[in-house]
Tab-separated table of C-alpha atoms and ligand atoms in Angstrom:
chain	number	residue	atom	x	y	z
P	1	MET	CA	18.592	30.039	-15.260
P	2	SER	CA	16.419	26.620	-16.606
P	3	ASN	CA	14.340	28.065	-18.891
P	4	SER	CA	11.757	25.767	-17.367
P	5	ILE	CA	12.207	27.125	-14.364
P	6	ALA	CA	11.731	31.202	-15.643
P	7	LEU	CA	8.175	30.340	-17.263
P	8	GLU	CA	7.384	28.755	-13.132
P	9	ASN	CA	8.635	32.528	-11.855
P	10	GLN	CA	6.984	34.247	-15.257
P	11	PHE	CA	3.173	32.286	-14.963
P	12	THR	CA	3.172	30.690	-11.485
P	13	ALA	CA	1.900	32.661	-7.829
P	14	GLN	CA	5.134	32.541	-5.729
P	15	ASN	CA	3.779	30.134	-3.483
P	16	TYR	CA	6.308	28.006	-3.003
P	17	ARG	CA	10.176	28.515	-2.667
P	18	PRO	CA	10.977	25.289	-4.523
P	19	LEU	CA	15.590	24.353	-4.148
P	20	PRO	CA	17.033	25.325	-7.791
P	21	VAL	CA	15.869	21.619	-9.457
P	22	VAL	CA	14.072	21.323	-12.876
P	23	LEU	CA	13.216	17.712	-12.139
P	24	SER	CA	11.741	15.573	-15.457
P	25	CYS	CA	11.882	12.108	-14.480
P	26	GLY	CA	12.229	8.917	-11.939
P	27	GLU	CA	12.598	5.671	-10.746
P	28	GLY	CA	12.364	4.237	-7.563
P	29	VAL	CA	13.907	6.169	-5.203
P	30	TYR	CA	16.191	8.310	-7.865
P	31	LEU	CA	14.446	11.309	-9.662
P	32	TRP	CA	16.861	12.560	-12.758
P	33	ASP	CA	16.511	16.339	-13.156
P	34	GLU	CA	17.069	17.881	-16.751
P	35	ALA	CA	20.576	17.431	-18.120
P	36	GLY	CA	20.302	13.898	-16.443
P	37	LYS	CA	21.589	14.441	-13.413
P	38	ARG	CA	20.658	11.222	-11.076
P	39	TYR	CA	19.209	12.741	-7.067
P	40	LEU	CA	18.777	10.492	-4.287
P	41	ASP	CA	14.908	11.511	-3.242
P	42	MET	CA	14.907	11.565	0.967
P	43	MET	CA	11.700	13.680	1.077
P	44	SER	CA	9.032	11.289	-1.050
P	45	ALA	CA	6.620	14.396	-2.480
P	46	TYR	CA	6.430	15.142	1.607
P	47	SER	CA	6.136	11.381	2.478
P	48	ALA	CA	3.637	10.153	-0.833
P	49	VAL	CA	6.513	8.858	-2.830
P	50	SER	CA	6.295	5.697	-0.220
P	51	PHE	CA	6.470	2.776	-2.924
P	52	GLY	CA	8.857	4.916	-5.489
P	53	HIS	CA	8.940	6.881	-7.829
P	54	SER	CA	7.246	5.786	-10.639
P	55	HIS	CA	6.285	1.894	-9.660
P	56	PRO	CA	5.999	-0.548	-11.242
P	57	ARG	CA	2.536	-2.718	-10.391
P	58	LEU	CA	1.136	0.878	-9.542
P	59	VAL	CA	1.852	2.232	-13.117
P	60	ALA	CA	0.032	-0.641	-15.236
P	61	ALA	CA	-2.126	-0.056	-12.364
P	62	LEU	CA	-3.229	3.252	-13.375
P	63	THR	CA	-2.983	2.563	-17.430
P	64	ARG	CA	-5.250	-0.622	-16.901
P	65	GLN	CA	-7.941	1.742	-15.032
P	66	ALA	CA	-6.877	4.801	-17.650
P	67	GLY	CA	-8.133	2.036	-20.373
P	68	ARG	CA	-11.143	1.053	-19.227
P	69	LEU	CA	-12.778	3.629	-16.522
P	70	ALA	CA	-11.030	6.479	-15.233
P	71	ILE	CA	-13.838	9.448	-14.024
P	72	ALA	CA	-17.450	8.694	-13.570
P	73	SER	CA	-18.145	10.893	-10.114
P	74	ARG	CA	-20.273	9.429	-7.700
P	75	ALA	CA	-23.664	9.791	-9.433
P	76	PHE	CA	-23.007	5.932	-10.373
P	77	HIS	CA	-21.539	3.140	-8.587
P	78	THR	CA	-18.054	1.897	-9.884
P	79	ASP	CA	-17.109	-1.744	-9.863
P	80	GLN	CA	-14.027	-0.254	-7.872
P	81	LEU	CA	-14.608	1.896	-5.171
P	82	GLY	CA	-16.123	-1.110	-3.567
P	83	PRO	CA	-13.220	-2.862	-3.763
P	84	PHE	CA	-11.297	-0.522	-2.698
P	85	LEU	CA	-12.935	1.141	0.843
P	86	LYS	CA	-12.897	-2.498	1.880
P	87	ARG	CA	-9.581	-3.091	1.656
P	88	LEU	CA	-8.771	0.198	3.363
P	89	CYS	CA	-11.478	-0.390	6.190
P	90	GLU	CA	-10.691	-3.975	7.308
P	91	LEU	CA	-6.167	-2.675	7.463
P	92	THR	CA	-7.136	0.238	9.084
P	93	GLY	CA	-9.965	-2.065	11.231
P	94	GLN	CA	-12.544	0.900	10.134
P	95	ASP	CA	-16.685	0.855	9.806
P	96	LYS	CA	-16.305	3.232	6.507
P	97	ALA	CA	-14.320	5.718	3.996
P	98	LEU	CA	-15.235	8.580	3.173
P	99	PRO	CA	-12.823	9.402	-0.631
P	100	MET	CA	-11.636	12.487	-1.914
P	101	ASN	CA	-8.657	13.296	-2.674
P	102	THR	CA	-5.923	15.945	-0.914
P	103	GLY	CA	-5.273	15.637	2.636
P	104	ALA	CA	-6.829	19.061	3.390
P	105	GLU	CA	-10.004	17.697	1.451
P	106	ALA	CA	-9.547	14.635	4.061
P	107	VAL	CA	-9.253	17.070	7.343
P	108	GLU	CA	-12.073	18.720	6.268
P	109	THR	CA	-14.765	16.034	5.857
P	110	ALA	CA	-13.190	14.963	9.417
P	111	LEU	CA	-14.562	18.532	10.886
P	112	LYS	CA	-17.731	18.180	8.819
P	113	ALA	CA	-18.728	14.842	10.558
P	114	ALA	CA	-17.385	14.815	13.712
P	115	ARG	CA	-19.979	18.123	13.819
P	116	LYS	CA	-22.619	16.972	12.712
P	117	TRP	CA	-22.222	14.184	14.858
P	118	GLY	CA	-21.596	16.838	17.706
P	119	TYR	CA	-25.396	17.670	16.877
P	120	LYS	CA	-27.168	14.974	15.640
P	121	VAL	CA	-25.669	11.978	18.046
P	122	LYS	CA	-23.779	13.525	21.114
P	123	ALA	CA	-27.159	16.592	21.080
P	124	ILE	CA	-24.066	19.654	21.287
P	125	PRO	CA	-26.677	22.811	21.212
P	126	ASP	CA	-26.572	23.351	17.354
P	127	GLY	CA	-23.507	26.014	16.321
P	128	HIS	CA	-21.818	24.816	18.950
P	129	ALA	CA	-19.911	22.502	18.608
P	130	GLU	CA	-16.070	22.966	18.787
P	131	ILE	CA	-13.641	20.760	17.736
P	132	ILE	CA	-9.679	20.869	19.738
P	133	VAL	CA	-6.918	21.236	17.602
P	134	CYS	CA	-3.039	21.336	18.546
P	135	ALA	CA	-0.827	24.037	18.264
P	136	ASP	CA	1.754	23.611	15.724
P	137	ASN	CA	-0.777	21.794	13.928
P	138	PHE	CA	-0.043	21.386	10.085
P	139	ALA	CA	-3.904	20.497	8.224
P	140	GLY	CA	-2.990	21.529	4.943
P	141	ARG	CA	-4.873	25.409	2.958
P	142	THR	CA	-8.093	25.674	3.298
P	143	THR	CA	-8.731	29.197	5.163
P	144	THR	CA	-10.800	27.372	7.984
P	145	ILE	CA	-8.205	24.421	8.067
P	146	VAL	CA	-5.611	27.581	8.947
P	147	GLY	CA	-7.843	29.246	10.523
P	148	PHE	CA	-7.401	27.048	13.488
P	149	SER	CA	-3.636	26.594	12.055
P	150	SER	CA	-1.058	28.530	14.894
P	151	GLU	CA	1.937	29.667	12.313
P	152	ALA	CA	1.124	33.673	11.867
P	153	GLN	CA	2.225	33.029	8.268
P	154	TYR	CA	-0.054	30.866	7.330
P	155	ARG	CA	-2.801	32.959	8.680
P	156	ASP	CA	-1.796	35.924	7.131
P	157	GLY	CA	-4.359	38.577	5.119
P	158	PHE	CA	-7.026	34.908	4.729
P	159	GLY	CA	-9.113	36.025	7.492
P	160	PRO	CA	-11.758	36.212	8.958
P	161	PHE	CA	-11.996	32.515	10.167
P	162	ALA	CA	-14.411	29.201	11.133
P	163	PRO	CA	-14.899	29.720	14.278
P	164	GLY	CA	-15.425	27.096	17.171
P	165	PHE	CA	-11.879	26.014	17.257
P	166	ARG	CA	-9.289	25.635	20.421
P	167	LEU	CA	-5.632	25.597	20.757
P	168	VAL	CA	-3.859	22.696	22.891
P	169	ALA	CA	-0.149	22.558	23.742
P	170	PHE	CA	0.458	19.078	21.601
P	171	ALA	CA	2.336	16.207	23.569
P	172	ASP	CA	0.147	17.526	27.008
P	173	ALA	CA	-2.660	15.460	27.648
P	174	ALA	CA	-3.663	17.348	30.888
P	175	ALA	CA	-4.215	20.839	28.654
P	176	LEU	CA	-6.353	18.723	26.115
P	177	GLU	CA	-8.588	17.832	29.388
P	178	ARG	CA	-8.855	21.117	30.869
P	179	ALA	CA	-9.902	22.278	26.914
P	180	ILE	CA	-12.567	19.915	26.977
P	181	THR	CA	-15.844	21.545	27.829
P	182	PRO	CA	-19.747	19.497	26.937
P	183	ASN	CA	-19.670	21.312	23.530
P	184	THR	CA	-16.775	19.694	22.878
P	185	ALA	CA	-17.260	17.138	19.277
P	186	ALA	CA	-13.520	16.115	18.420
P	187	PHE	CA	-10.361	15.931	19.458
P	188	ILE	CA	-7.705	16.489	15.936
P	189	VAL	CA	-4.352	15.188	16.419
P	190	GLU	CA	-1.658	14.382	13.771
P	191	PRO	CA	0.490	11.572	16.031
P	192	ILE	CA	4.168	12.984	15.006
P	193	GLN	CA	3.504	16.561	13.748
P	194	GLY	CA	5.246	16.580	10.535
P	195	GLU	CA	5.270	19.847	8.876
P	196	ALA	CA	6.003	21.151	12.973
P	197	GLY	CA	9.532	19.978	12.839
P	198	ILE	CA	9.059	16.313	13.239
P	199	ILE	CA	8.036	16.559	16.667
P	200	VAL	CA	7.412	12.912	18.271
P	201	PRO	CA	5.482	13.238	21.457
P	202	PRO	CA	6.190	10.948	24.329
P	203	LYS	CA	4.906	7.756	24.697
P	204	GLY	CA	1.453	7.031	26.114
P	205	TYR	CA	0.025	10.599	24.976
P	206	LEU	CA	-1.600	9.599	22.592
P	207	ALA	CA	-3.513	6.665	24.068
P	208	GLU	CA	-3.690	9.273	27.446
P	209	CYS	CA	-5.844	11.567	24.751
P	210	ALA	CA	-7.840	8.885	23.463
P	211	ARG	CA	-9.029	7.748	27.172
P	212	ILE	CA	-9.607	11.182	28.268
P	213	CYS	CA	-11.196	11.844	24.739
P	214	ARG	CA	-13.098	7.900	25.486
P	215	ALA	CA	-14.317	9.872	29.530
P	216	CYS	CA	-15.614	12.177	27.647
P	217	ASN	CA	-17.868	11.436	24.397
P	218	VAL	CA	-15.654	13.153	22.493
P	219	LEU	CA	-14.341	12.006	19.206
P	220	PHE	CA	-10.163	11.166	19.219
P	221	ILE	CA	-9.301	11.401	15.409
P	222	ALA	CA	-5.869	11.025	13.542
P	223	ASP	CA	-4.501	12.787	11.307
P	224	GLU	CA	-2.001	10.475	9.790
P	225	VAL	CA	-2.159	12.081	5.944
P	226	GLN	CA	2.280	12.283	6.822
P	227	THR	CA	2.072	9.797	9.146
P	228	GLY	CA	0.093	6.836	7.481
P	229	LEU	CA	0.558	3.651	5.682
P	230	GLY	CA	3.993	2.663	7.626
P	231	ARG	CA	5.684	5.030	6.858
P	232	THR	CA	6.820	5.292	10.933
P	233	GLY	CA	7.172	1.750	11.288
P	234	LYS	CA	3.835	0.669	11.798
P	235	LEU	CA	1.100	1.219	9.140
P	236	LEU	CA	-0.722	3.965	11.638
P	237	ALA	CA	1.446	5.282	13.734
P	238	CYS	CA	-1.527	5.646	16.343
P	239	GLU	CA	-0.284	1.297	16.878
P	240	HIS	CA	2.497	2.809	18.792
P	241	ASP	CA	0.610	3.794	21.275
P	242	GLY	CA	-1.780	1.317	20.894
P	243	VAL	CA	-4.504	3.502	20.194
P	244	LYS	CA	-7.385	3.100	17.780
P	245	PRO	CA	-9.072	6.191	16.439
P	246	ASP	CA	-12.670	7.180	16.556
P	247	GLY	CA	-11.965	8.592	13.566
P	248	LEU	CA	-8.880	8.654	10.716
P	249	ILE	CA	-7.556	10.754	8.170
P	250	LEU	CA	-5.145	8.761	5.018
P	251	ALA	CA	-3.759	11.298	2.162
P	252	LYS	CA	-0.418	11.386	0.086
P	253	ALA	CA	0.348	7.300	-0.215
P	254	LEU	CA	-2.874	6.516	-0.910
P	255	GLY	CA	-2.721	7.763	-3.538
P	256	GLY	CA	0.903	5.606	-4.548
P	257	GLY	CA	2.637	8.487	-5.229
P	258	LEU	CA	0.797	8.744	-8.988
P	259	LEU	CA	-2.331	10.303	-7.990
P	260	PRO	CA	-4.351	12.884	-4.921
P	261	VAL	CA	-6.182	10.265	-3.333
P	262	SER	CA	-7.829	10.101	0.656
P	263	ALA	CA	-9.878	8.839	2.354
P	264	PHE	CA	-11.935	10.450	5.989
P	265	LEU	CA	-12.472	6.589	7.898
P	266	ALA	CA	-14.534	6.463	11.294
P	267	LYS	CA	-16.781	3.947	12.499
P	268	HIS	CA	-20.280	3.422	12.275
P	269	GLU	CA	-21.917	6.059	14.657
P	270	VAL	CA	-19.677	9.079	13.267
P	271	MET	CA	-20.043	8.093	9.539
P	272	ASP	CA	-23.605	6.925	9.193
P	273	VAL	CA	-24.629	10.677	10.085
P	274	PHE	CA	-23.829	11.753	6.639
P	275	THR	CA	-26.992	12.065	3.990
P	276	PRO	CA	-27.179	11.833	0.316
P	277	GLY	CA	-25.828	15.716	-0.423
P	278	ASP	CA	-24.542	16.646	2.945
P	279	HIS	CA	-20.964	16.241	1.025
P	280	GLY	CA	-19.617	16.078	-1.840
P	281	SER	CA	-16.332	15.547	-4.598
P	282	THR	CA	-16.440	15.049	-7.850
P	283	PHE	CA	-13.466	13.316	-8.363
P	284	GLY	CA	-13.427	11.465	-4.510
P	285	GLY	CA	-13.977	7.828	-4.920
P	286	ASN	CA	-13.064	8.571	-8.980
P	287	PRO	CA	-12.305	4.438	-10.137
P	288	LEU	CA	-8.485	5.163	-11.743
P	289	GLY	CA	-7.913	6.866	-8.187
P	290	ALA	CA	-9.645	3.975	-6.142
P	291	ALA	CA	-7.409	0.683	-8.589
P	292	VAL	CA	-4.621	2.565	-7.537
P	293	GLY	CA	-4.911	3.348	-3.897
P	294	LEU	CA	-6.513	-0.542	-3.563
P	295	GLU	CA	-3.408	-1.495	-5.841
P	296	ALA	CA	-1.051	0.565	-3.217
P	297	LEU	CA	-2.317	-1.032	-0.065
P	298	LYS	CA	-1.747	-4.493	-1.829
P	299	VAL	CA	2.171	-3.323	-2.621
P	300	LEU	CA	2.120	-1.980	1.605
P	301	VAL	CA	1.351	-5.589	2.400
P	302	GLU	CA	3.286	-7.791	-0.383
P	303	GLU	CA	6.580	-5.677	-0.466
P	304	ASN	CA	6.106	-5.403	3.613
P	305	LEU	CA	7.297	-2.125	4.002
P	306	THR	CA	6.284	-1.032	7.413
P	307	ALA	CA	8.623	-3.454	8.735
P	308	ARG	CA	10.850	-1.885	6.042
P	309	ALA	CA	10.234	1.066	7.326
P	310	ALA	CA	10.500	0.037	11.316
P	311	GLU	CA	13.877	-1.607	10.275
P	312	LEU	CA	15.579	1.262	8.156
P	313	GLY	CA	14.113	3.707	9.930
P	314	ASP	CA	15.834	2.907	13.258
P	315	TYR	CA	18.755	2.125	11.125
P	316	LEU	CA	19.150	5.833	8.795
P	317	LEU	CA	18.233	7.670	12.541
P	318	GLY	CA	21.528	5.351	14.399
P	319	GLU	CA	23.386	6.726	11.603
P	320	LEU	CA	22.503	9.983	11.638
P	321	ARG	CA	22.431	10.466	15.516
P	322	ALA	CA	26.113	9.316	14.911
P	323	ILE	CA	27.194	12.188	13.015
P	324	VAL	CA	29.196	14.777	14.968
P	325	SER	CA	28.721	18.218	14.149
P	326	PRO	CA	27.993	21.363	15.589
P	327	LEU	CA	25.829	21.911	13.287
P	328	ILE	CA	23.450	19.771	14.448
P	329	LYS	CA	20.868	19.983	16.740
P	330	GLU	CA	18.464	17.392	17.294
P	331	VAL	CA	17.793	14.128	15.412
P	332	ARG	CA	14.661	12.991	15.784
P	333	GLY	CA	11.581	11.357	14.406
P	334	LYS	CA	10.136	7.633	13.730
P	335	GLY	CA	10.406	5.414	11.507
P	336	LEU	CA	11.051	6.909	8.009
P	337	LEU	CA	9.910	9.655	9.140
P	338	ILE	CA	12.915	11.964	10.595
P	339	GLY	CA	13.960	15.550	10.999
P	340	LEU	CA	17.483	17.498	11.597
P	341	GLU	CA	17.299	19.927	13.089
P	342	VAL	CA	19.706	21.812	12.497
P	343	GLN	CA	21.338	25.382	14.140
P	344	PRO	CA	18.886	28.289	12.953
P	345	GLY	CA	18.859	30.158	9.710
P	346	LYS	CA	21.585	26.361	8.472
P	347	ALA	CA	18.667	24.541	7.434
P	348	ARG	CA	18.077	25.932	3.594
P	349	GLU	CA	21.639	26.038	2.748
P	350	LEU	CA	22.368	22.503	4.140
P	351	CYS	CA	19.344	21.444	1.725
P	352	GLU	CA	21.140	23.362	-0.999
P	353	ARG	CA	24.544	21.166	-0.376
P	354	LEU	CA	22.674	18.341	-0.388
P	355	LEU	CA	21.000	19.308	-3.754
P	356	GLN	CA	24.586	19.576	-5.107
P	357	ARG	CA	26.223	16.469	-4.079
P	358	GLY	CA	22.381	14.556	-5.452
P	359	ILE	CA	20.431	14.295	-2.768
P	360	LEU	CA	16.332	15.977	-2.478
P	361	SER	CA	15.410	16.857	1.210
P	362	LYS	CA	13.616	20.203	2.244
P	363	ASP	CA	13.765	22.148	5.092
P	364	THR	CA	10.289	22.858	7.283
P	365	HIS	CA	10.758	26.476	9.690
P	366	GLY	CA	14.019	26.681	8.337
P	367	ALA	CA	15.923	24.638	10.939
P	368	VAL	CA	14.554	20.955	10.542
P	369	LEU	CA	15.565	19.106	6.955
P	370	ARG	CA	12.972	16.372	6.962
P	371	PHE	CA	13.727	12.739	5.910
P	372	ALA	CA	11.717	10.880	3.991
P	373	PRO	CA	12.823	8.717	1.400
P	374	PRO	CA	10.187	5.921	-0.033
P	375	LEU	CA	9.796	2.924	1.672
P	376	ILE	CA	12.192	1.083	-0.958
P	377	ILE	CA	15.059	2.943	-0.444
P	378	THR	CA	18.161	0.135	0.914
P	379	ARG	CA	20.860	-0.249	3.991
P	380	GLN	CA	23.179	0.668	1.014
P	381	GLN	CA	21.392	3.696	-0.459
P	382	ILE	CA	21.005	5.049	3.023
P	383	ASP	CA	24.866	4.251	3.531
P	384	TRP	CA	26.072	6.808	0.852
P	385	ALA	CA	23.467	9.176	1.349
P	386	VAL	CA	24.890	10.181	5.091
P	387	GLY	CA	28.275	9.905	3.834
P	388	GLU	CA	26.917	12.720	1.590
P	389	LEU	CA	25.034	14.780	4.564
P	390	ARG	CA	28.804	14.374	6.632
P	391	ALA	CA	30.451	15.748	4.284
P	392	SER	CA	28.136	18.638	3.346
P	393	LEU	CA	28.431	19.287	7.582
P	394	ALA	CA	32.280	19.056	6.837
P	395	ASP	CA	31.448	22.008	4.416
P	396	MET	CA	29.306	24.145	5.949
P	397	GLU	CA	31.666	24.150	9.459
P	398	PRO	CA	33.025	27.027	9.877
P	399	THR	CA	36.803	26.313	11.045
P	400	ARG	CA	36.908	23.979	8.335
P	401	ARG	CA	35.369	26.695	5.880
P	402	ARG	CA	38.330	29.530	7.380
P	403	ALA	CA	40.685	26.858	6.388
P	404	ILE	CA	39.854	26.273	3.273
P	405	ALA	CA	39.862	30.196	2.139
T	1	PLP	N1	-2.404	16.352	7.026
T	1	PLP	C1	-1.147	16.594	7.637
T	1	PLP	C2	-0.552	15.906	8.695
T	1	PLP	C3	-0.445	17.488	6.849
T	1	PLP	O1	0.990	16.858	6.747
T	1	PLP	C4	-0.822	17.736	5.618
T	1	PLP	C5	0.128	18.033	3.978
T	1	PLP	O2	1.319	17.814	4.283
T	1	PLP	C6	-1.846	17.211	5.203
T	1	PLP	C7	-2.965	17.075	6.030
T	1	PLP	C8	-2.468	18.433	4.089
T	1	PLP	O3	-2.708	17.321	2.656
T	1	PLP	P1	-2.510	18.179	0.876
T	1	PLP	O4	-1.717	18.644	1.240
T	1	PLP	O5	-2.387	16.854	0.132
T	1	PLP	O6	-3.805	19.081	1.098
């Protein structure tokens, strides 16, 4: 066993089961292991590396800013935060942004904003605000967030949990409507459920949910941590349904694949419920993250990566759907966020076979392989990856295995 793996095994909690590869450097769509073997990254750190590894413009922004001023805390203003948040609000059509670091922190920020808006603006009786979430949601790992998960393992051993959440079925607008009460402050939804296995709701679902929320004076909040910033072929996945959310959660790619940078964005009416001392984070909004975040937004627009995700996503989906294999149950997704569902229990083996062939992917729930490469991937690289996938699937087919044996 590699020394690096042995050290991790000895000195980290066993809260992950990584694939057996030790990565040591990356550039663009490629990663290299300790021995110098090259891999095509088809996972992008769960969609965080949309711009590719070590994008030269982002590395330049990072090093430039690191040499000037990295962290100041929000006790003071900096010359980096304003321009970053201005561009972020312009692009997303929101009025204001509250910067944090990780996705979970931005979700927590959204929960606090929604509850406070519920009490201060909607006049919900104190302590009674409810937030509606969807079954099979994934929004991070804090105790509040796992408390509203429907996944038994995420909750097991971590209670007691915060009250005030209701679960409804995903992709079922009527279920949302039935669950709303006068005390409902917000509905929080992933436009495409990522961790659940790249579950794409039917067209019109988000628009119908937004209509219901508006009619009931409930905030429609989109968790676009995984789907946002071009990944699905639109800047925000909500745009596929023509929806502008009342609140928006962004993270992952916002940090350019270099740093944890996240934000909760909203209209004035929601964001203005926060007063000094209500909420904060030592590192949230730091000038280093702001400089990288602003450059990431510029790269996204100037390199036309959203349109690229749409075009190459369609291409990859088409190529995957053309594969004939008894192991494939379904191929689904939008843009470059694609799930390949295989027969139960086969996903991990397929990931390991792809790894041997130089492709990095990761299964979710043992059944779905995630294909979310950097948005800079080329058609030729996709063709190569699909060829290796075909070969891996063929190697796993029972008849073929028997023939080899
Ligand atoms: N929300 C969604 C939709 C996610 O997919 C994730 C992470 O995968 C999160 C929130 C949590 O982000 P983080 O892992 O940065 O806390």
